[in-house]
Coordinates of C-alpha atoms in Angstrom, one line a residue:
M1 CA -4.9 -26.1 -7.5
N2 CA -3.7 -24.2 -10.6
D3 CA -0.3 -22.6 -11.0
L4 CA -1.4 -19.1 -10.0
T5 CA -3.4 -20.3 -7.1
D6 CA -0.4 -22.0 -5.6
K7 CA 1.8 -18.9 -6.1
Y8 CA -0.8 -16.5 -4.7
S9 CA -1.5 -18.8 -1.8
H10 CA 2.1 -18.8 -0.7
A11 CA 2.6 -15.1 -1.4
S12 CA -0.6 -14.2 0.5
E13 CA 0.4 -16.3 3.5
G14 CA 3.9 -14.8 3.5
L15 CA 2.6 -11.2 3.4
I16 CA 0.0 -11.8 6.0
A17 CA 2.6 -13.4 8.3
V18 CA 5.0 -10.5 7.9
A19 CA 2.2 -7.9 8.3
N20 CA 1.0 -9.6 11.5
G21 CA 4.5 -9.5 12.8
V22 CA 4.6 -5.7 12.6
A23 CA 4.5 -4.1 16.0
D24 CA 2.5 -0.9 16.5
D25 CA 5.7 1.0 17.4
Q26 CA 7.2 0.0 14.0
L27 CA 4.5 1.6 11.9
S28 CA 6.6 4.8 11.6
A29 CA 9.8 3.0 10.7
P30 CA 11.5 3.5 7.3
T31 CA 11.3 0.9 4.6
P32 CA 13.5 0.0 1.6
C33 CA 10.9 2.0 -0.4
S34 CA 12.2 5.5 0.6
E35 CA 8.9 7.1 -0.1
Y36 CA 7.1 4.9 2.4
T37 CA 7.1 4.2 6.2
V38 CA 5.9 0.8 7.3
R39 CA 2.4 2.3 7.8
E40 CA 2.4 3.9 4.4
L41 CA 3.6 0.8 2.7
L42 CA 0.8 -1.2 4.3
N43 CA -1.7 1.4 3.2
H44 CA -0.2 1.2 -0.3
L45 CA -0.9 -2.6 -0.3
F46 CA -4.5 -2.0 0.9
Y47 CA -4.9 0.6 -1.9
V48 CA -3.4 -1.5 -4.7
T49 CA -5.5 -4.6 -3.7
D50 CA -8.6 -2.5 -3.6
L51 CA -7.8 -0.8 -7.0
M52 CA -7.0 -4.1 -8.7
E53 CA -10.2 -5.7 -7.4
K54 CA -12.2 -2.8 -8.9
G55 CA -10.4 -3.2 -12.2
V56 CA -11.3 -6.9 -12.4
A57 CA -14.9 -6.1 -11.6
G58 CA -15.0 -3.6 -14.4
E59 CA -15.1 -0.6 -12.1
D60 CA -13.1 2.6 -12.6
M61 CA -9.5 2.2 -11.5
E62 CA -8.9 5.9 -10.9
M63 CA -5.4 6.2 -9.3
T64 CA -4.5 9.0 -7.0
D65 CA -1.3 10.3 -5.4
T66 CA -3.2 10.5 -2.1
P67 CA -5.0 7.2 -1.6
P68 CA -7.6 6.8 1.2
D69 CA -6.4 5.9 4.6
F70 CA -7.0 2.2 4.8
M71 CA -5.0 1.8 8.0
S72 CA -7.6 3.6 10.3
P73 CA -8.8 2.6 12.7
E74 CA -5.4 1.2 13.7
Q75 CA -6.9 -1.2 16.2
T76 CA -8.4 -3.3 13.4
W77 CA -6.0 -3.0 10.5
R78 CA -4.5 -6.5 10.8
N79 CA -7.8 -8.3 10.5
R80 CA -8.9 -6.0 7.6
F81 CA -5.5 -6.4 5.9
T82 CA -5.7 -10.2 6.2
Q83 CA -9.1 -10.2 4.6
A84 CA -8.1 -7.8 1.8
I85 CA -5.0 -9.9 0.9
E86 CA -6.8 -13.2 1.0
K87 CA -9.6 -11.8 -1.2
C88 CA -7.2 -10.3 -3.7
G89 CA -5.1 -13.5 -3.8
A90 CA -8.2 -15.6 -4.4
T91 CA -9.5 -13.2 -7.1
F92 CA -6.2 -13.1 -9.1
S93 CA -5.5 -16.8 -8.8
N94 CA -8.8 -17.5 -10.7
P95 CA -8.1 -18.3 -14.4
A96 CA -11.1 -16.2 -15.4
V97 CA -9.2 -13.1 -14.5
L98 CA -7.0 -13.7 -17.5
Q99 CA -9.9 -13.0 -19.8
G100 CA -11.1 -9.6 -20.7
D101 CA -9.9 -6.1 -21.6
P102 CA -6.4 -5.0 -20.6
L103 CA -5.9 -3.6 -17.0
L104 CA -3.6 -0.6 -16.6
G105 CA -2.7 -0.9 -20.2
L106 CA -1.3 -4.5 -19.7
P107 CA -2.6 -7.7 -21.1
R108 CA -4.6 -9.6 -18.5
S109 CA -1.9 -12.3 -18.3
Q110 CA 0.6 -9.7 -17.0
A111 CA -1.9 -7.5 -15.0
A112 CA -3.0 -10.6 -13.1
L113 CA 0.6 -10.9 -11.8
L114 CA 0.9 -7.4 -10.5
P115 CA -0.6 -8.1 -7.0
L116 CA 1.6 -11.2 -6.8
F117 CA 4.6 -8.9 -7.6
D118 CA 3.6 -6.5 -4.9
F119 CA 2.9 -9.2 -2.3
V120 CA 6.3 -10.8 -2.8
I121 CA 8.4 -7.7 -3.1
H122 CA 6.7 -5.7 -0.4
S123 CA 6.7 -8.7 2.0
W124 CA 10.5 -8.4 1.8
D125 CA 10.3 -4.6 2.3
L126 CA 8.2 -5.0 5.4
A127 CA 10.2 -7.8 6.8
R128 CA 13.4 -5.9 6.3
A129 CA 12.0 -2.8 7.8
T130 CA 10.8 -4.6 10.9
G131 CA 13.6 -7.1 11.5
Q132 CA 11.7 -10.2 10.4
E133 CA 12.7 -13.0 8.1
Y134 CA 11.0 -13.5 4.8
H135 CA 11.7 -16.3 2.4
P136 CA 9.6 -16.1 -0.8
Y137 CA 8.2 -19.1 -2.6
P138 CA 10.8 -20.0 -5.3
P139 CA 8.3 -20.7 -8.1
A140 CA 6.8 -17.2 -7.6
V141 CA 10.2 -15.7 -7.7
D142 CA 10.9 -17.5 -11.1
L143 CA 7.6 -16.1 -12.5
L144 CA 8.2 -12.6 -11.2
D145 CA 11.7 -12.5 -12.5
Q146 CA 10.3 -12.9 -16.0
L147 CA 7.5 -10.4 -15.4
S148 CA 10.0 -7.8 -14.0
K149 CA 11.9 -7.8 -17.3
E150 CA 8.7 -6.7 -19.0
V151 CA 7.2 -4.2 -16.6
V152 CA 10.0 -2.7 -14.5
P153 CA 11.7 -0.7 -17.3
G154 CA 8.4 1.0 -18.1
G155 CA 7.8 1.6 -14.4
R156 CA 11.1 3.3 -14.1
E157 CA 9.9 5.9 -16.6
F158 CA 7.1 6.8 -14.2
G159 CA 9.3 6.7 -11.1
V160 CA 7.7 3.5 -9.8
F161 CA 11.0 1.7 -9.6
A162 CA 14.5 3.1 -8.9
E163 CA 17.5 2.2 -11.1
A164 CA 18.8 -1.4 -10.7
V165 CA 21.3 -2.0 -7.9
E166 CA 24.4 -4.0 -8.6
V167 CA 24.7 -7.4 -6.9
P168 CA 27.4 -10.1 -7.2
Q169 CA 26.9 -12.7 -10.0
D170 CA 26.4 -15.4 -7.4
A171 CA 23.5 -13.6 -5.7
S172 CA 20.3 -15.5 -5.3
E173 CA 17.6 -15.2 -7.8
F174 CA 15.5 -13.3 -5.3
A175 CA 18.4 -10.9 -4.5
R176 CA 18.8 -10.3 -8.3
L177 CA 15.0 -9.6 -8.5
L178 CA 15.1 -7.2 -5.6
A179 CA 18.2 -5.4 -7.2
F180 CA 16.5 -5.2 -10.6
T181 CA 13.5 -3.4 -8.9
G182 CA 16.0 -0.9 -7.4
R183 CA 16.3 -2.4 -3.9
D184 CA 19.5 -3.1 -2.1
P185 CA 19.2 -6.7 -0.9
H186 CA 21.4 -5.8 2.1
W187 CA 19.3 -2.8 3.1
R188 CA 18.9 -2.3 6.9
P189 CA 16.9 0.5 8.7

């Protein structure tokens, strides 16, 4: 198992577990991402995985402010979500993904980590919004901490990330990562 496979495996499992723990009556709940409800955040994850899969396949990665509704029909979203996350994790843990033209203007070595970043950060968002526990895989947090220093400042310019939140110096590495992405590690609905 290569290094990325290990990280994607843990991140995929964590995200799928949290998503499967979302009750239907929680889909309209707010999340730490103020622009998304739980349902909208799940749809965002569907959209991002679909978009990144297309990019790796050399297809057009046309982004839109109004992504398709991947959550309908609601009776089957959990199975489809599990399949989409597992497929994306497998795709991006393949070392061949690191070869080729840049994706989203980023070198492949960075772009290949974007789904991992979303899996870990949004697992926490979903868990926090729905009263679940989430404990990320520490080696993934280490890697994403490095990546965040490279991509988050540029993302702030486009409104993708809020300004950093202050946390105590003794905060965990994951709490510092969340804070750097503009999330309050103590957020509650």
